[in-house]
Short mmCIF file of C-alpha atoms in Angstrom, two decimals:
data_model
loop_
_atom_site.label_atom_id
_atom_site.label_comp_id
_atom_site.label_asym_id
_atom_site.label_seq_id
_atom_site.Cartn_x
_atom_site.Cartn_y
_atom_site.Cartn_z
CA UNK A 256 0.00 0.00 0.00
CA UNK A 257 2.90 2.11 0.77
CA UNK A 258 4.30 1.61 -2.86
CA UNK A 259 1.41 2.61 -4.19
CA UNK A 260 0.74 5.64 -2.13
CA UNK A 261 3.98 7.05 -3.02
CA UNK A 262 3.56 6.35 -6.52
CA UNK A 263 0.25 7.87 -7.14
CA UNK A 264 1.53 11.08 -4.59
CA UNK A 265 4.51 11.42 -7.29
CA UNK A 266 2.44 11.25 -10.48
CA UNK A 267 -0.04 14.07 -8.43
CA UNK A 268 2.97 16.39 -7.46
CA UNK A 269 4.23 15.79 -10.98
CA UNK A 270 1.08 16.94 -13.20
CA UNK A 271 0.42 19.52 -10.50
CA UNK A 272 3.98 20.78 -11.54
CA UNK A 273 3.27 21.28 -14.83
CA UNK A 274 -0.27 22.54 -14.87
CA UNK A 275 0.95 25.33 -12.69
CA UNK A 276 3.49 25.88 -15.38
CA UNK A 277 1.12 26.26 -18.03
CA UNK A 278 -0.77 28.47 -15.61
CA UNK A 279 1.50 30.85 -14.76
CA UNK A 280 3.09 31.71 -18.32
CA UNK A 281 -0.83 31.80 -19.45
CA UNK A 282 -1.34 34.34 -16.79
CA UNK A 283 1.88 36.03 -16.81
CA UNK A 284 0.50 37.09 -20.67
CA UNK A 285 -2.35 39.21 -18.78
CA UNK A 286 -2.58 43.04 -18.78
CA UNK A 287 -4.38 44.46 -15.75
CA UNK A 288 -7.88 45.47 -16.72
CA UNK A 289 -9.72 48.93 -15.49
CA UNK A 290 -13.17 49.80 -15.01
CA UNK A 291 -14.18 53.18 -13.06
CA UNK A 292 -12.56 53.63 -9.77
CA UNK A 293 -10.90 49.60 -9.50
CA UNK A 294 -7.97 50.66 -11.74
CA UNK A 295 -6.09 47.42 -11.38
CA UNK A 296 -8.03 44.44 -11.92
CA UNK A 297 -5.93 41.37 -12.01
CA UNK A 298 -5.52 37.62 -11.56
CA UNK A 299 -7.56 35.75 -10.13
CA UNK A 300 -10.11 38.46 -11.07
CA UNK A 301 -10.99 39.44 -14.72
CA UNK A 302 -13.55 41.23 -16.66
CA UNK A 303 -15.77 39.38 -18.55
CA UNK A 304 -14.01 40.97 -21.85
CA UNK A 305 -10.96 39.83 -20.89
CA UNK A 306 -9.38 36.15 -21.82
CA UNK A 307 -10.83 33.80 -19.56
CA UNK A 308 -7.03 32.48 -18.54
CA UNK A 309 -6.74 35.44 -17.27
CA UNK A 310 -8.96 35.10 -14.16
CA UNK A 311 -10.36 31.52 -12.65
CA UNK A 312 -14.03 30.83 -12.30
CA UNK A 313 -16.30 32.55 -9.57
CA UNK A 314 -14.12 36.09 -10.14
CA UNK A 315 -15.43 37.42 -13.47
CA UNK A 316 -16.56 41.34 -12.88
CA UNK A 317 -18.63 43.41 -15.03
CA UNK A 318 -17.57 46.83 -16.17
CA UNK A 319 -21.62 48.60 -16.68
CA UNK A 320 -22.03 52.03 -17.22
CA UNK A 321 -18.00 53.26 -15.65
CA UNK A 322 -18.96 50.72 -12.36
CA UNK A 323 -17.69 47.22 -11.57
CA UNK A 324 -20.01 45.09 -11.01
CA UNK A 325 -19.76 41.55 -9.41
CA UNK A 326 -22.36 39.25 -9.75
CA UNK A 327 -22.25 37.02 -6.48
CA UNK A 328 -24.86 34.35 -5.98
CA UNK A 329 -27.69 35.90 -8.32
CA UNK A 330 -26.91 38.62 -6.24
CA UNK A 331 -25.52 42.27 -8.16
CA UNK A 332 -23.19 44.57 -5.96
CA UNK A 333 -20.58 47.11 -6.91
CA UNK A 334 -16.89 46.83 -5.94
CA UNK A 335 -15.21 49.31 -4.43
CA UNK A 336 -11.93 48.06 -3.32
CA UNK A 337 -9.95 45.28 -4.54
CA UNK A 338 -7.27 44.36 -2.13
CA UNK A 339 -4.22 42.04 -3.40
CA UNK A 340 -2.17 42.34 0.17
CA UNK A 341 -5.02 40.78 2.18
CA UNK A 342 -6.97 38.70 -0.30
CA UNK A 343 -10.39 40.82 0.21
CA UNK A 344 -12.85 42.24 -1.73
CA UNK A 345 -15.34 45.30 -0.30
CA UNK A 346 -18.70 45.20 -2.21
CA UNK A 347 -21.41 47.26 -1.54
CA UNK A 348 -24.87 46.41 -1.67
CA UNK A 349 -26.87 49.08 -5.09
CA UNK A 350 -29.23 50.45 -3.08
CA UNK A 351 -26.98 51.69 -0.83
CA UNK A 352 -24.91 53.36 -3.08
CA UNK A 353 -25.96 57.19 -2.92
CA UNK A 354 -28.14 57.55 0.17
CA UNK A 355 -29.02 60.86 -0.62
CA UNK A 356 -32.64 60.41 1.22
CA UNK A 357 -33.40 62.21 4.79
CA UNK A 358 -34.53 58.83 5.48
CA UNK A 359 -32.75 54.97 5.84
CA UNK A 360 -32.84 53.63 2.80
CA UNK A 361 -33.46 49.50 2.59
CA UNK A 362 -30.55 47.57 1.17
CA UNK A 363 -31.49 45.57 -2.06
CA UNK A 364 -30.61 42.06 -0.34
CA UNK A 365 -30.59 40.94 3.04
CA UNK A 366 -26.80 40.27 4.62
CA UNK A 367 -27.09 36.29 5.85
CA UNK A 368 -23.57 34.57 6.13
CA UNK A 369 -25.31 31.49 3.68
CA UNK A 370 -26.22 33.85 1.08
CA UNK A 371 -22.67 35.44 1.20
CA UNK A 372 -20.37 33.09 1.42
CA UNK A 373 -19.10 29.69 -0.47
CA UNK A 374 -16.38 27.77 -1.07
CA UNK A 375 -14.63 30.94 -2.84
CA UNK A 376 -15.61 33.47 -0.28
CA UNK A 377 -15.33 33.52 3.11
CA UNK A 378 -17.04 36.06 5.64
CA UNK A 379 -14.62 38.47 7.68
CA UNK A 380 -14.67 39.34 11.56
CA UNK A 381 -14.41 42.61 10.45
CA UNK A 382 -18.20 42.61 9.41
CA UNK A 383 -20.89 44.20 11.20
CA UNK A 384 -24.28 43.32 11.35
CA UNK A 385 -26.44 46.80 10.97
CA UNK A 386 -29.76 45.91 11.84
CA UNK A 387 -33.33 47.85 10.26
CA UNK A 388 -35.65 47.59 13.85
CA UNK A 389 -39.08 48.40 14.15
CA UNK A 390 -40.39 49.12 17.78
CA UNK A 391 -44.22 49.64 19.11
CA UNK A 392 -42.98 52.05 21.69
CA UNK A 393 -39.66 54.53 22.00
CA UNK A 394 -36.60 52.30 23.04
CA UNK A 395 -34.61 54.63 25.86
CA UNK A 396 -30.68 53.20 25.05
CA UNK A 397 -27.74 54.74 23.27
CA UNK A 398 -27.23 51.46 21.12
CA UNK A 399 -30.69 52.05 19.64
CA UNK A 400 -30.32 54.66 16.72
CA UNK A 401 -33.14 56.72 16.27
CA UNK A 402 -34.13 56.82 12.06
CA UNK A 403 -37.35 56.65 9.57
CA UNK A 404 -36.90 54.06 7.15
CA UNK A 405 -37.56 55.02 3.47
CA UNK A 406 -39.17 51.63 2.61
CA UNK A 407 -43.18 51.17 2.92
CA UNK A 408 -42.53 47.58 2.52
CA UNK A 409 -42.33 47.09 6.65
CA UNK A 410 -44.49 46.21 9.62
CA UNK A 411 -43.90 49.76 10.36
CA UNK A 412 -47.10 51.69 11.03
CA UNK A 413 -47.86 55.19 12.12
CA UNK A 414 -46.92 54.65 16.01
CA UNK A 415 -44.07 52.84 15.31
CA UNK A 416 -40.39 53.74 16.19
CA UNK A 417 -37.49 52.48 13.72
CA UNK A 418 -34.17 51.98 14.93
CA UNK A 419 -30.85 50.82 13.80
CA UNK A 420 -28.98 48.56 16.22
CA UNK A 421 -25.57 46.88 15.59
CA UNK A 422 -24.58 44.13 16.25
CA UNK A 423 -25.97 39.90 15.15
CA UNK A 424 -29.43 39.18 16.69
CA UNK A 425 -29.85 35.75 16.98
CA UNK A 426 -32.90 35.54 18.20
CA UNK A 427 -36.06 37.49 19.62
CA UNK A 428 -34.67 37.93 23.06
CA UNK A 429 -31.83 39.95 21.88
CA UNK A 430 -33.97 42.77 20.94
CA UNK A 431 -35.91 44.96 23.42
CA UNK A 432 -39.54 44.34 24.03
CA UNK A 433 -41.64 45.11 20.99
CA UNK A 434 -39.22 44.95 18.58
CA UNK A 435 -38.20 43.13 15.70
CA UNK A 436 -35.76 43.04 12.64
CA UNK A 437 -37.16 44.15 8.91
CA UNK A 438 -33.68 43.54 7.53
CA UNK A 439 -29.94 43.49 8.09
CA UNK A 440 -27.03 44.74 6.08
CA UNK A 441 -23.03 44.39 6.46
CA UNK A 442 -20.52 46.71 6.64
CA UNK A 443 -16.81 46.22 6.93
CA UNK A 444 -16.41 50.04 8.08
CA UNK A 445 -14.08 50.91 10.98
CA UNK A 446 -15.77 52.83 13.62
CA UNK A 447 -18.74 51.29 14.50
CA UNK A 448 -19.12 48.08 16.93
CA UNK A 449 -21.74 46.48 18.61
CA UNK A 450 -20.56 47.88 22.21
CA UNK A 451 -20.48 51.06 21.50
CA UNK A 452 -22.75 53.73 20.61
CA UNK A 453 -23.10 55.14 16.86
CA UNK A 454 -24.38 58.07 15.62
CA UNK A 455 -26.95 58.11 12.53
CA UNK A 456 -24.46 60.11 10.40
CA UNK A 457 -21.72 56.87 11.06
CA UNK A 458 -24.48 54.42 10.50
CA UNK A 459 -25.68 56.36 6.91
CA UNK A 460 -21.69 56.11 6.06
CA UNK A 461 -21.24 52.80 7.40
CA UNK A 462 -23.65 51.52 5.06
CA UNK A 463 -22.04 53.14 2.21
CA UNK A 464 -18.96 51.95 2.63
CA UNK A 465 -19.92 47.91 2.07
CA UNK A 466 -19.06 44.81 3.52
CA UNK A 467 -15.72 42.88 2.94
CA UNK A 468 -15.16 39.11 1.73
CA UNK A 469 -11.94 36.91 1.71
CA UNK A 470 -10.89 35.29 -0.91
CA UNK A 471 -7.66 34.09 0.76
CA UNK A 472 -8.25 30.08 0.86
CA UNK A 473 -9.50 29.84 -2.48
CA UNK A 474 -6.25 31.45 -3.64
CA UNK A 475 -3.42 30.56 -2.04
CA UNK A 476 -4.88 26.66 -1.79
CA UNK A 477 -5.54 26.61 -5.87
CA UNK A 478 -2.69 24.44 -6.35
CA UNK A 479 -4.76 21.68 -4.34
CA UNK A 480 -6.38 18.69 -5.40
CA UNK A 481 -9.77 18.10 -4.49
CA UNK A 482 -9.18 15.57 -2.07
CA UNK A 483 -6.52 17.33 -0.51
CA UNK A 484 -6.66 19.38 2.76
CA UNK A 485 -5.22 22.76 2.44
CA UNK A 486 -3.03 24.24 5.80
CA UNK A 487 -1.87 27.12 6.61
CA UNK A 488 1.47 28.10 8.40
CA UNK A 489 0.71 29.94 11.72
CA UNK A 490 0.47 33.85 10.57
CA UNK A 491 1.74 33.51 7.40
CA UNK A 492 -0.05 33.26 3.65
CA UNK A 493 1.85 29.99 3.29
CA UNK A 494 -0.48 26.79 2.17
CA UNK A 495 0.17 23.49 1.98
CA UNK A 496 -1.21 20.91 0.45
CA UNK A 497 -2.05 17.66 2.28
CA UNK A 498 -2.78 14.94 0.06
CA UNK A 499 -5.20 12.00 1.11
CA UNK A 500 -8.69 10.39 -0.28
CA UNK A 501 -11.31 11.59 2.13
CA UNK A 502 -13.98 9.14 3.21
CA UNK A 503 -16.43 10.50 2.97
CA UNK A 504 -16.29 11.63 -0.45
CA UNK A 505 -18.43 8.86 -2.73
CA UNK A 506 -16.57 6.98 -4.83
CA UNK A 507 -17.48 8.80 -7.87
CA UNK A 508 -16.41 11.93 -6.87
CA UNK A 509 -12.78 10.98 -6.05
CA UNK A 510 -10.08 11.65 -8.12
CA UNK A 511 -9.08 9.36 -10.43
CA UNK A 512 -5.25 8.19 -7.71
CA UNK A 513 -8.25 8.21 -4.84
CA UNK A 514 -10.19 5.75 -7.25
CA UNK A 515 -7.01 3.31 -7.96
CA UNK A 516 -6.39 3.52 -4.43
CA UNK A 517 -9.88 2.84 -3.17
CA UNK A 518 -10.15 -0.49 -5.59
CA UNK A 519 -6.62 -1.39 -4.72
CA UNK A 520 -7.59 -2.07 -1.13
CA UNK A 521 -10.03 -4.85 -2.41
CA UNK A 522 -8.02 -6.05 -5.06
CA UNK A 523 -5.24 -7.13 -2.28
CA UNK A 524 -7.70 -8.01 -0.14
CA UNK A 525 -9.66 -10.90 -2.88
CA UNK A 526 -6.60 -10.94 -4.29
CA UNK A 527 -5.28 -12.20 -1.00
CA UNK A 528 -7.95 -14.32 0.00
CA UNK A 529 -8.28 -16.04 -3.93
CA UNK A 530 -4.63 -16.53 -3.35
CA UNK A 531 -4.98 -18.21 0.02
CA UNK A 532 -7.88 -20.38 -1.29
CA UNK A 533 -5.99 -21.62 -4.42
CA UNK A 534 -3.08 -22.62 -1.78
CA UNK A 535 -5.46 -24.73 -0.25
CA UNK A 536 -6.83 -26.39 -3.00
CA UNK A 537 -3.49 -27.12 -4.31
CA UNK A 538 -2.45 -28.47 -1.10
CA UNK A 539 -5.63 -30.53 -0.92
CA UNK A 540 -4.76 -31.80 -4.18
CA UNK A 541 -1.32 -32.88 -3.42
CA UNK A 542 -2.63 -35.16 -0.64
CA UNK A 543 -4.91 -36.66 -2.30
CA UNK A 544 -2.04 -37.30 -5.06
CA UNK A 545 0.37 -38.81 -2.42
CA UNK A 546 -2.36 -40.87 -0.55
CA UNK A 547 -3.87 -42.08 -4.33
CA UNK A 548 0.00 -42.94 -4.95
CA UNK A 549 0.71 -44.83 -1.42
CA UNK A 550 -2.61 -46.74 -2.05
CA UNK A 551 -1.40 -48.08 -5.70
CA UNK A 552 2.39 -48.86 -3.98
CA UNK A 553 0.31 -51.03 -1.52
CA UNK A 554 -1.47 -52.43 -3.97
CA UNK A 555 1.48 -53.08 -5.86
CA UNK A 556 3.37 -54.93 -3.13
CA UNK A 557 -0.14 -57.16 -2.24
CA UNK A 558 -0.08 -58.78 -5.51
CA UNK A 559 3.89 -59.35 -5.25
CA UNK A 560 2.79 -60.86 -2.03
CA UNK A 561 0.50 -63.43 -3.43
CA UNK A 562 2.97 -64.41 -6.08
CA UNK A 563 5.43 -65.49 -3.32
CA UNK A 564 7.61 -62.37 -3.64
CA UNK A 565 8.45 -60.97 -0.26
CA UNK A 566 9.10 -57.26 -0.14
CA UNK A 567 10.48 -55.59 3.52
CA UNK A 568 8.24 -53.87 5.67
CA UNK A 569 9.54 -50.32 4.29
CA UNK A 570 8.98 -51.03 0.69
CA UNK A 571 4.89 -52.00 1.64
CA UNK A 572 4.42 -48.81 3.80
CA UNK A 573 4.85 -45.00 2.77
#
């Protein structure tokens, strides 16, 4: 199994080689792409004009009217940073954009950490949950920002009070008496934190500056196979890539070394036990061989008995 293993580990390291090869003198071809304020737009992302070696799948912007535009999850948002030193991305949400309204304006789609993240994205600590609350009665606490919301698609009514709060509400318990939550949005904006109070002005800005995602693991752990396990060096932006068949991954999902060494484990095993059982028979055989070939001696020597030739007692035994 060992043999194996190391074989199959070699042949992986060896086509990961040179498809990281190809990769990089593809890529190193590339000229940085530009679209309104994200003047440098480069591997892994790409606009959608560009050559897709240029960027891998699940980057691919959209440069619409001067804005870049990243479609995430059905979801549209613009980008307003790019950031190549920490692997992030800041999008912000298009209704949020230019809150130019005395009111709070509604974000376009509600922030929930399974509708922003996947396996290329990953959510940041950074975020804050800003939270669109609607009250039956006046809430007396600085972490309660007084607002009116613009939307008329609430539970809002005339006596109502609306609120921002900040901070993740789990559940109903977290929220004073009376309240509840219309809607949340993200924001990555320094400044603001759930233990401390706000001001409206910070929340109106906090909202336009967006919410940030990493893309960090997908990157740096693209030289991985999908049954490896990517791992990081403490502190660093160094991956490596552990390579082993998971499993719980079905069969048919494996890659094709995690396939060879999936049936390889039964083939020794039958193999082994066919082996064994062909032994036997063999042996079985070559008794009944020498005890058919004793027999016929004996016989032999019976009849030389009869015909009054005497044969010593070792020549009529085997």
């Amino acid at each position: 199994m060992s043999i194996t293993n190391s074989f199959f580990a070699t042949v992986f390291l060896f086509v990961t080689f040179i498809t990281s090869s190809i990769a990089q003198n593809s890529t190193s071809q590339c000229v940085p792409s530009s679209c309104g304020d994200i003047r440098y737009i480069k591997f892994p992302f790409r606009l959608r004009s560009d050559p897709e070696h240029c960027g891998k799948t699940g980057y691919e912007l959209d440069c619409q009217n001067n804005e870049t535009i990243f479609h995430y999850k059905s979801r549209k948002f613009y980008v307003q940073e790019i950031n190549y030193t920490n692997f992030s991305i800041r999008l912000l949400d298009p209704s949020l954009k230019n809150q130019t309204e005395n009111c709070s304006v509604f974000p376009e789609h509600r922030a929930s950490y399974d509708a922003m993240t996947s396996l290329i994205f990953g959510w940041l600590s950074v975020d804050n949950d800003i939270n669109y609350v609607n009250c039956r009665g006046p809430i007396n606490s600085s972490l309660y920002i007084s607002t009116s919301f613009c939307s008329t698609n609430t539970t809002a009514t005339n006596s109502s009070f609306s609120y921002f709060v900040v901070g993740e509400i789990l559940q109903a318990s977290d929220l004073a008496g009376g309240c509840r939550v219309e809607t949340v949005a993200w924001s990555s904006a320094p400044g603001i934190s759930p233990n401390m109070p706000s001001s409206l002005s910070s929340i109106h800005q906090a909202l336009g500056y967006g919410f940030e995602l990493s893309w960090r693991r997908d990157f740096l752990c693209r030289e991985c196979g999908r049954d490896d396990e990517c791992v990081f060096e403490d502190n660093s932006d160094v991956a490596t890539c552990i390579h082993y068949c998971k499993e719980d991954t079905p069969v048919s999902e494996r890659s094709f070394g995690c396939k060879v060494e999936y049936y390889s484990v039964f083939v020794l095993v039958y193999g082994g036990i066919a082996i064994g059982a062909l032994m036997l028979v063999g042996i079985a055989i070559l008794i009944a061989v020498v005890v058919w070939q004793c027999k016929r001696r004996n016989l032999n020597t019976s009849n030389d008995d009869v015909l009054g030739n005497k044969a010593s007692s070792s020549e009529q035994n085997c």
